[in-house]
PDB file of C-alpha atoms in Angstrom:
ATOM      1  CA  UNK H   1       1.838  -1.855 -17.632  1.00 62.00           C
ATOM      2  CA  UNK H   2       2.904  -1.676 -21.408  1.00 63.00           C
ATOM      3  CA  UNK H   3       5.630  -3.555 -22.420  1.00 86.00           C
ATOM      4  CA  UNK H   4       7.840  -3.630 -25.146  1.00 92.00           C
ATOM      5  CA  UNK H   5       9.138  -7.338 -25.837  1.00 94.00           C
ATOM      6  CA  UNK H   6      12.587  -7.503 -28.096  1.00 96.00           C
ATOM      7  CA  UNK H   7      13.890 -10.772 -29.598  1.00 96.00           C
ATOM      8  CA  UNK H   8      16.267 -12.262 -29.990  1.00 97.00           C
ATOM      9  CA  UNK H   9      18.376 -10.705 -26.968  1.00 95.00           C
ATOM     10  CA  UNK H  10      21.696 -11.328 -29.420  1.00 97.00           C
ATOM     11  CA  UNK H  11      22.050 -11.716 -33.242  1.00 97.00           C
ATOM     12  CA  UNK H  12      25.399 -12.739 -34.520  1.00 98.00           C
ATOM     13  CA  UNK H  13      25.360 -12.292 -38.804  1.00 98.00           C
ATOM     14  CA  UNK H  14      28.692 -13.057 -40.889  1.00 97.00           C
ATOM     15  CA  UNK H  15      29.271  -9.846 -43.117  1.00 97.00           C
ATOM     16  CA  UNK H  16      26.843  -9.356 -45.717  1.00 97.00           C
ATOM     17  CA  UNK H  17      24.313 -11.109 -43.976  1.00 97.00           C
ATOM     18  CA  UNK H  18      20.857 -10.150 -43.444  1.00 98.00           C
ATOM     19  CA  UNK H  19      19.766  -9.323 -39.923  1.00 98.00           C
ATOM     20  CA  UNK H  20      16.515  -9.639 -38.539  1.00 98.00           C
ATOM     21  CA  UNK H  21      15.357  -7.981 -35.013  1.00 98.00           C
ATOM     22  CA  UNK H  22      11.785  -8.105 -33.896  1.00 98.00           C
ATOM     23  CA  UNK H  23       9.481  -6.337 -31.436  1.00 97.00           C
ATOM     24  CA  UNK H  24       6.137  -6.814 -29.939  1.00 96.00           C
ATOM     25  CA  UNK H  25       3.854  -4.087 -27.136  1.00 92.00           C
ATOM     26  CA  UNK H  26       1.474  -5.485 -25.498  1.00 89.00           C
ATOM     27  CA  UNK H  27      -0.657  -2.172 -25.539  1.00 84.00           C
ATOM     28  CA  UNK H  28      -3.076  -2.052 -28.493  1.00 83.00           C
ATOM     29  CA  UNK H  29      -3.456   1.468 -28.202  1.00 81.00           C
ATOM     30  CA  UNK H  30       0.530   1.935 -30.082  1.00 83.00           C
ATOM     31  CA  UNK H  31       0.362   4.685 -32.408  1.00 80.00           C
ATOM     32  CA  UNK H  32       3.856   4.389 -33.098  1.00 85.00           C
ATOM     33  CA  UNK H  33       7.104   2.501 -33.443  1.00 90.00           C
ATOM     34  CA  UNK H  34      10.684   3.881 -33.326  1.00 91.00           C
ATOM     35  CA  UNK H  35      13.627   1.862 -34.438  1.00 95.00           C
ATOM     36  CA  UNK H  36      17.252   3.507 -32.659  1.00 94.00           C
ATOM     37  CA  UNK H  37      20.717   2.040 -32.927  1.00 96.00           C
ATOM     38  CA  UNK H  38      23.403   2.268 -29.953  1.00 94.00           C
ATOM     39  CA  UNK H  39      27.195   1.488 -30.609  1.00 94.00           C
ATOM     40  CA  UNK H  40      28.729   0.769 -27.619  1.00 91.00           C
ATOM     41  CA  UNK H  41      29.519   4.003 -25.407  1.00 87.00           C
ATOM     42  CA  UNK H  42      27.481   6.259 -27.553  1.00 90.00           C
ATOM     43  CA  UNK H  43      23.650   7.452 -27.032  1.00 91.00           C
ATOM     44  CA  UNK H  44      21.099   6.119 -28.947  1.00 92.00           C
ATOM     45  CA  UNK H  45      20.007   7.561 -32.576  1.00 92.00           C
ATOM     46  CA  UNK H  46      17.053   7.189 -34.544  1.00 89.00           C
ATOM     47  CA  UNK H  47      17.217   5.044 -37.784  1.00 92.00           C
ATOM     48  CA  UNK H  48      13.687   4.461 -38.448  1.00 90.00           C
ATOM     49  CA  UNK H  49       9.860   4.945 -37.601  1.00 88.00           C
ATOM     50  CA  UNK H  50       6.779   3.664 -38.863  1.00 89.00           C
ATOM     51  CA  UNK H  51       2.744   4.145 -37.570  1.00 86.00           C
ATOM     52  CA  UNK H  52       1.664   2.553 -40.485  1.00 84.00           C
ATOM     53  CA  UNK H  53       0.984  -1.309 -41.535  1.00 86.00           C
ATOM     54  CA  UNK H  54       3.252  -2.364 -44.420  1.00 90.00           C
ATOM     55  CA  UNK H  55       6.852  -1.532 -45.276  1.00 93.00           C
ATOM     56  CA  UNK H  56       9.256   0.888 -45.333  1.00 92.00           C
ATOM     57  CA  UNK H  57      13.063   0.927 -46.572  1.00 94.00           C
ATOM     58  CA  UNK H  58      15.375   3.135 -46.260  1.00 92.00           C
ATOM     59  CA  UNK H  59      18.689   2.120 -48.138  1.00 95.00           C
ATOM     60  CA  UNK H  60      19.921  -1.049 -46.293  1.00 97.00           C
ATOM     61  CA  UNK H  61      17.402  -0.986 -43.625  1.00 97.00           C
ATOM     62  CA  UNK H  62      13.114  -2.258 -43.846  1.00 97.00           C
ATOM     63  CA  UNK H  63      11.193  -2.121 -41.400  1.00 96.00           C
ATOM     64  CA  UNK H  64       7.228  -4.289 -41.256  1.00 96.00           C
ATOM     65  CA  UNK H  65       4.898  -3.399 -39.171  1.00 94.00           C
ATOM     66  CA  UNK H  66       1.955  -5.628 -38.300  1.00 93.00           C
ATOM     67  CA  UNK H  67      -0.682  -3.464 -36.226  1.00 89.00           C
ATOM     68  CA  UNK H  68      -3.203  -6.131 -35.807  1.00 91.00           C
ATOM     69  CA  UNK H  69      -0.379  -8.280 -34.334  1.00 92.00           C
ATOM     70  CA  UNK H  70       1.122  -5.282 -33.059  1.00 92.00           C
ATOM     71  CA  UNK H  71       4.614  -6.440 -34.105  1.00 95.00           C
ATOM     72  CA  UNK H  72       7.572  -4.687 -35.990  1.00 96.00           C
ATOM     73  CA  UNK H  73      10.949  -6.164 -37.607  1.00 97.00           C
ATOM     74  CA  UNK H  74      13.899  -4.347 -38.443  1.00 97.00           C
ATOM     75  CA  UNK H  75      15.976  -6.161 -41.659  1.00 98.00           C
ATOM     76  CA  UNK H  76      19.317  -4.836 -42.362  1.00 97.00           C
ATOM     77  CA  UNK H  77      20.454  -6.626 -45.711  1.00 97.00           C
ATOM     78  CA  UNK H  78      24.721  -6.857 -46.119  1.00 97.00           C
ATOM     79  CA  UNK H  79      24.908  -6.676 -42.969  1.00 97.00           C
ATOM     80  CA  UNK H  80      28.366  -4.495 -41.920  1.00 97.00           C
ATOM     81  CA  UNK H  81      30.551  -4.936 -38.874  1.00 97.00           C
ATOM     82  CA  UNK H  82      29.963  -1.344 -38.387  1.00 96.00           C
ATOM     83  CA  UNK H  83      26.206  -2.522 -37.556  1.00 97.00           C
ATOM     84  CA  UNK H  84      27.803  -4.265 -34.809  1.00 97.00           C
ATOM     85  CA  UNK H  85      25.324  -2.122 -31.981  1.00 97.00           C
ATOM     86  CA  UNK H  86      22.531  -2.707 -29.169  1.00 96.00           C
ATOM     87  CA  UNK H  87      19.411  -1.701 -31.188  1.00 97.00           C
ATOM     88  CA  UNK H  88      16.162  -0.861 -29.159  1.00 95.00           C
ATOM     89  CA  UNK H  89      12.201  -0.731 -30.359  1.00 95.00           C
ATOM     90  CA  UNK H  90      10.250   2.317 -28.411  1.00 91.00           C
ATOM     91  CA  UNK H  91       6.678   2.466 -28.957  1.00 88.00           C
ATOM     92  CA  UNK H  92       4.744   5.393 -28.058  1.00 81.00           C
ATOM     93  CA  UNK H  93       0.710   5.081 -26.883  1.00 72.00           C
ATOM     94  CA  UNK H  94      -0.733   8.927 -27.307  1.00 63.00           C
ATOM     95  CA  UNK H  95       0.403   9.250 -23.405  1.00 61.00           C
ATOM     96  CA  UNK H  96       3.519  11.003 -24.231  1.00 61.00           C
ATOM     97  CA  UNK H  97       5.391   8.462 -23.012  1.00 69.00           C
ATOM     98  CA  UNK H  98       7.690   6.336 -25.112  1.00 77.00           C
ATOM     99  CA  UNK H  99       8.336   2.800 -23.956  1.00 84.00           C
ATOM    100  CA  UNK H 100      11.588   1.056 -24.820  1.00 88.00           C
ATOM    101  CA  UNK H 101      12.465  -2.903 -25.055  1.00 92.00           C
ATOM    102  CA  UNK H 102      15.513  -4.248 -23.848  1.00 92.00           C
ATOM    103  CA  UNK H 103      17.073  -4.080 -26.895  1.00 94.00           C
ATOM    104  CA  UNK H 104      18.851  -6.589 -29.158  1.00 96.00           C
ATOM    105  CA  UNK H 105      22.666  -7.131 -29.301  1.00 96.00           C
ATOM    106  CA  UNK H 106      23.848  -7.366 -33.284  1.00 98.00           C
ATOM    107  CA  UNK H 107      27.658  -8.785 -33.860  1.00 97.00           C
ATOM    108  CA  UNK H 108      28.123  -8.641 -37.662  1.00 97.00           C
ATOM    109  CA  UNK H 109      31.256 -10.651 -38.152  1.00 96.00           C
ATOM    110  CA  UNK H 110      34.003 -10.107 -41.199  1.00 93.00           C
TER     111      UNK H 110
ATOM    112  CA  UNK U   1      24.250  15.419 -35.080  1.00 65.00           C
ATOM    113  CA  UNK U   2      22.291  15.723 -32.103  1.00 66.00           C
ATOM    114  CA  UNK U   3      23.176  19.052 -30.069  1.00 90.00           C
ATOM    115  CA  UNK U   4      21.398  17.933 -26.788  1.00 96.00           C
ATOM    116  CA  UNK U   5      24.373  18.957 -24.230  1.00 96.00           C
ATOM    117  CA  UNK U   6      24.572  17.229 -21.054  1.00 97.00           C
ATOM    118  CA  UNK U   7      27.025  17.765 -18.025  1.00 97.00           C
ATOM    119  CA  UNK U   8      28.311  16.605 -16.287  1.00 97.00           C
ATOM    120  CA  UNK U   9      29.921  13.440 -18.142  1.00 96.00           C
ATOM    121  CA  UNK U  10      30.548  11.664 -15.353  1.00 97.00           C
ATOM    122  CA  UNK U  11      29.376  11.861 -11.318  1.00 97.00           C
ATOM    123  CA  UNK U  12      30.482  10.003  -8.610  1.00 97.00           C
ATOM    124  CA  UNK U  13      28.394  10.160  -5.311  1.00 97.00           C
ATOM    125  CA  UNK U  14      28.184   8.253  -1.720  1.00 96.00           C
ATOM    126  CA  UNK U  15      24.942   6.690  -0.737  1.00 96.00           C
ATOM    127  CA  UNK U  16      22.504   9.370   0.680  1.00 95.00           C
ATOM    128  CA  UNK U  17      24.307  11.966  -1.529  1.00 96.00           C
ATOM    129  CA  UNK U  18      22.767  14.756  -3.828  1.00 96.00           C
ATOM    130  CA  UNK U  19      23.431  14.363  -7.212  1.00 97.00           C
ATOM    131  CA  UNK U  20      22.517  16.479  -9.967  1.00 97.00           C
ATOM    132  CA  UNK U  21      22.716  16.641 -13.526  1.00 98.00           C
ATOM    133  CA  UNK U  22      21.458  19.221 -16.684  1.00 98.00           C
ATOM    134  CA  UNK U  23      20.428  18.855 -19.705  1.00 97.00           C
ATOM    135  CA  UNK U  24      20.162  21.968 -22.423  1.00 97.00           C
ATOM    136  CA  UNK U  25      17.697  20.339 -25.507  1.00 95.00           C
ATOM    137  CA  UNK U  26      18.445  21.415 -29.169  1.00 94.00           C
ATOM    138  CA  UNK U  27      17.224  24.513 -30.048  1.00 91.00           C
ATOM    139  CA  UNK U  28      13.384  25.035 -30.449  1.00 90.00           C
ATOM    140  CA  UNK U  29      13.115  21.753 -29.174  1.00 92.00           C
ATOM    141  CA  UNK U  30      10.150  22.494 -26.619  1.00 91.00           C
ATOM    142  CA  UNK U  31      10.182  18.737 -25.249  1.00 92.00           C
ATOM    143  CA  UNK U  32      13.007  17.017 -22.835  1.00 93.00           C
ATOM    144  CA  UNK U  33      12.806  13.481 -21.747  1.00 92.00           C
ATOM    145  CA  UNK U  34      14.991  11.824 -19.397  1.00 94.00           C
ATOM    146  CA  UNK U  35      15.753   7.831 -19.109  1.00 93.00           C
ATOM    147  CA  UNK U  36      17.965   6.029 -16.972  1.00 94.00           C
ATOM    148  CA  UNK U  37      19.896   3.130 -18.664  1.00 94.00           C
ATOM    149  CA  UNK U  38      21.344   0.336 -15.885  1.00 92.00           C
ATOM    150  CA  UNK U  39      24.249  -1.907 -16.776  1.00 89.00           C
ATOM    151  CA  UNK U  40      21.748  -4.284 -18.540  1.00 86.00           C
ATOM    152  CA  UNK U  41      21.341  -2.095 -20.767  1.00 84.00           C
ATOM    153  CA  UNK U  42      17.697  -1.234 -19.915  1.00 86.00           C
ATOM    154  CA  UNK U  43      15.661   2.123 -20.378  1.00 85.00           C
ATOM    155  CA  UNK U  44      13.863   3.490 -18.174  1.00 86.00           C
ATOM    156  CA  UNK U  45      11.076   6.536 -18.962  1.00 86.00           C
ATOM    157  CA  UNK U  46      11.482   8.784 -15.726  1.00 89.00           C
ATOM    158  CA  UNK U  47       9.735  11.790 -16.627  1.00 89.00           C
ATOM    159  CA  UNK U  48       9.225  14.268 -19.710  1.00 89.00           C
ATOM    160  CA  UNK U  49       8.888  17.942 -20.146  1.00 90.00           C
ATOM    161  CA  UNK U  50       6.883  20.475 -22.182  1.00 90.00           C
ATOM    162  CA  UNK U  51       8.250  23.760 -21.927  1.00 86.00           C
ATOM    163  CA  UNK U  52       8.294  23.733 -18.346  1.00 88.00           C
ATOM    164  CA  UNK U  53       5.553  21.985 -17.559  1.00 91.00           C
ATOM    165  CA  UNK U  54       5.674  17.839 -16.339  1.00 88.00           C
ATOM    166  CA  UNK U  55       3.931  15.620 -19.528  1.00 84.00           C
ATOM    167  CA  UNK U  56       4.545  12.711 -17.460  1.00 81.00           C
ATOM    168  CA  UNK U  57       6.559  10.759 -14.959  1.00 81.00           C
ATOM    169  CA  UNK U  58       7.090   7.865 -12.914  1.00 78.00           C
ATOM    170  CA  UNK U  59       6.606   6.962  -9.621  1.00 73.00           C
ATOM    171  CA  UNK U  60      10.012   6.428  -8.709  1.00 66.00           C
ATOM    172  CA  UNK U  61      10.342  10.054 -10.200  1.00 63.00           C
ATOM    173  CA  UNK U  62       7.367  11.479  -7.542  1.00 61.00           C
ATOM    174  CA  UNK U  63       9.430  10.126  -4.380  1.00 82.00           C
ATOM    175  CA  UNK U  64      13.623  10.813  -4.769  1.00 88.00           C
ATOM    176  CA  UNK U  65      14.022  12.053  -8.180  1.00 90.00           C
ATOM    177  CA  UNK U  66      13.206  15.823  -8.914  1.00 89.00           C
ATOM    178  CA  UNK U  67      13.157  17.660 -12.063  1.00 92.00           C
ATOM    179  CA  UNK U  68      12.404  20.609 -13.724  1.00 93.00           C
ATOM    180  CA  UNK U  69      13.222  22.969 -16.863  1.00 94.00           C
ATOM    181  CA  UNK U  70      12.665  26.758 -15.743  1.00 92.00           C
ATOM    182  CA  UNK U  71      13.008  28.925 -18.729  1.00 88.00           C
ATOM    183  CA  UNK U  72      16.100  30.254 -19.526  1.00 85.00           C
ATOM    184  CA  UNK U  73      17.987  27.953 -18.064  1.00 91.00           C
ATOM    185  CA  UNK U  74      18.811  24.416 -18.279  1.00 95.00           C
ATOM    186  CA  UNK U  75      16.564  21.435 -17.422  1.00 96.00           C
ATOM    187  CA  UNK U  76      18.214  19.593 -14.181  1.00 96.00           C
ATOM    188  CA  UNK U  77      17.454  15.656 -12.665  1.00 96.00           C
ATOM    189  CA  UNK U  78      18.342  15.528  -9.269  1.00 96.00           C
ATOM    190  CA  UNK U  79      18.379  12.291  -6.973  1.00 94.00           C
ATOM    191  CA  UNK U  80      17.763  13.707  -3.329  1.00 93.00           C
ATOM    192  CA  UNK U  81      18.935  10.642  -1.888  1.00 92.00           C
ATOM    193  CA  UNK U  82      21.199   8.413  -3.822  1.00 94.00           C
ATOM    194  CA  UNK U  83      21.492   4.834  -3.257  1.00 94.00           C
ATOM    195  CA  UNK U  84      23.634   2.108  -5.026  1.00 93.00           C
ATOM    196  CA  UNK U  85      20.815   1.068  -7.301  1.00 92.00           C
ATOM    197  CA  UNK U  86      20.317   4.976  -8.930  1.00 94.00           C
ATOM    198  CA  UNK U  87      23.814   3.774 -10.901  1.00 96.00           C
ATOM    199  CA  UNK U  88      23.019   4.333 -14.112  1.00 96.00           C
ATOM    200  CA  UNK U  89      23.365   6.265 -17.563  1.00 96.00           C
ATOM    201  CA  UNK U  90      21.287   8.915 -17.414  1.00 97.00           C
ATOM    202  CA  UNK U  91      20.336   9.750 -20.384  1.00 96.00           C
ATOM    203  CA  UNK U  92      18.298  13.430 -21.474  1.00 96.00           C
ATOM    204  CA  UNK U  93      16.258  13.333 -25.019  1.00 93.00           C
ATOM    205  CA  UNK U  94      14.499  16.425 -26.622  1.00 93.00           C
ATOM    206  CA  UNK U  95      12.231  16.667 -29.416  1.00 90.00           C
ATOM    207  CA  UNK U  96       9.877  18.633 -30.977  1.00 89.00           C
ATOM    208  CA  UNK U  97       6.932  17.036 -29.733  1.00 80.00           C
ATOM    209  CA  UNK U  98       5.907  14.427 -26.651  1.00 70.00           C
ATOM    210  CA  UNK U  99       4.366  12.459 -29.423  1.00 71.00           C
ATOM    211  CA  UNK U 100       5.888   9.663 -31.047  1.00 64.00           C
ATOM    212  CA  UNK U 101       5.473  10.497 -34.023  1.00 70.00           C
ATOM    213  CA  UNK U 102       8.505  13.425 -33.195  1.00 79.00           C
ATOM    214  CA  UNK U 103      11.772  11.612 -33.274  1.00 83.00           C
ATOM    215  CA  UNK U 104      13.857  12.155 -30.217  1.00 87.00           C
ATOM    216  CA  UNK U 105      17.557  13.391 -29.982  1.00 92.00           C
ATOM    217  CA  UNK U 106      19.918  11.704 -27.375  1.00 94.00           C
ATOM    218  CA  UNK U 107      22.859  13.994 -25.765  1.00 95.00           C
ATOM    219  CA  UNK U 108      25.479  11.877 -24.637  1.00 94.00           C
ATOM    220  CA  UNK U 109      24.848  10.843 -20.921  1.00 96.00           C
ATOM    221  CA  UNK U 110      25.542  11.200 -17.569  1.00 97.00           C
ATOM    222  CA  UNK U 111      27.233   8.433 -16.155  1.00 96.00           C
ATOM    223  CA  UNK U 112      25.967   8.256 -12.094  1.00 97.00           C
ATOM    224  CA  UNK U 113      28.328   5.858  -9.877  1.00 97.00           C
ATOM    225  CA  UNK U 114      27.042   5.582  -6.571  1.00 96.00           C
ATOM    226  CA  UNK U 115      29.629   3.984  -3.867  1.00 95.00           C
TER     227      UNK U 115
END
């Protein structure tokens, strides 16, 4: 069964830090990977996709992805304790099913 | 802002109870997911929608969980037979497409405590 691994479980940055997050599946046949951002109490929301290899940015936020390796990283530069939030990879594998990791706890401290 | 509406907020059921839940997606959004987050924090795919046809689903979806999204009125995820373990956010997506590559829009939850 695909899985999609998350790491590290919690991230603690001082404000204006840079945050990493990363994510593995262990299904070659990924087509895509979504990047979503949860603040405690609140449903999930998008910040970022990518399907191809390379890098995209989007203001303070970059994702990589790595499709031999099948691994993406989310990098949030100056960090912000309003980035404090569980943030969760979801791959998708042309089944129309989109798999989620556990997530990773960020604590951006001021 | 996402517009996916879900009711109710909040549901409180004994073990072996019915409980049900609805979702209404965001308009011309012909897709509707639903996950179940536990405590942990952890999603769970149960089963997706196209219109109103089943994309895909779980097992745990084929044996106490029933859904469906009839035209013209909301989708609904019903446990038949709640036990402790169902308690959970249940959470209802839609989107434009099944596919990936279609971001998904969250409504806000139903919260499921079962005693």
């Amino acid at each position: 069964q695909q899985k999609v691994q998350q790491s590290p479980e919690s991230l603690i940055v001082p404000e204006g830090g840079m945050a990493s997050l990363n994510c593995t599946s262990s299904d070659r046949n990924v087509d895509y990977f979504w990047w979503y951002r949860q603040h405690s109490g609140k449903s999930p929301k998008m910040l970022m996709s990518i399907f191809s290899n390379g890098e995209k940015e989007e203001g303070r936020f970059t994702v990589h992805l790595n499709k031999a390796s099948l691994h993406t990283s989310l990098h949030i530069r100056d960090s912000q304790p309003s980035d404090s939030a569980l943030y969760l990879c979801a791959a998708d594998t042309n089944a129309y099913k989109v798999i989620f990791g556990k997530g990773t706890h960020l604590h951006v401290l001021p | 802002n996402s517009k996916v509406i879900q009711t109710p907020r909040y549901l409180v059921k004994g073990q072996g109870q019915k409980a049900k839940m609805r979702c209404i997606p965001e308009k011309g959004h012909p897709v509707v997911f639903w996950y179940q987050q536990n405590k942990n924090n952890e999603f769970k795919f149960l089963i997706n929608f196209q219109n109103q046809e089943v994309l895909q689903q779980i097992d745990m979806t084929e044996k106490r969980f029933s859904a469906e999204c009839p035209s013209n009125s909301p989708c609904s995820l019903e446990i038949q037979s709640s036990e402790a373990g169902d308690s959970a956010l249940y959470l209802c997506a839609s989107s434009l497409s099944g596919r990936g590559y279609a971001e998904q829009f969250f409504g806000p939850g139903t919260r499921l405590t079962v005693l």
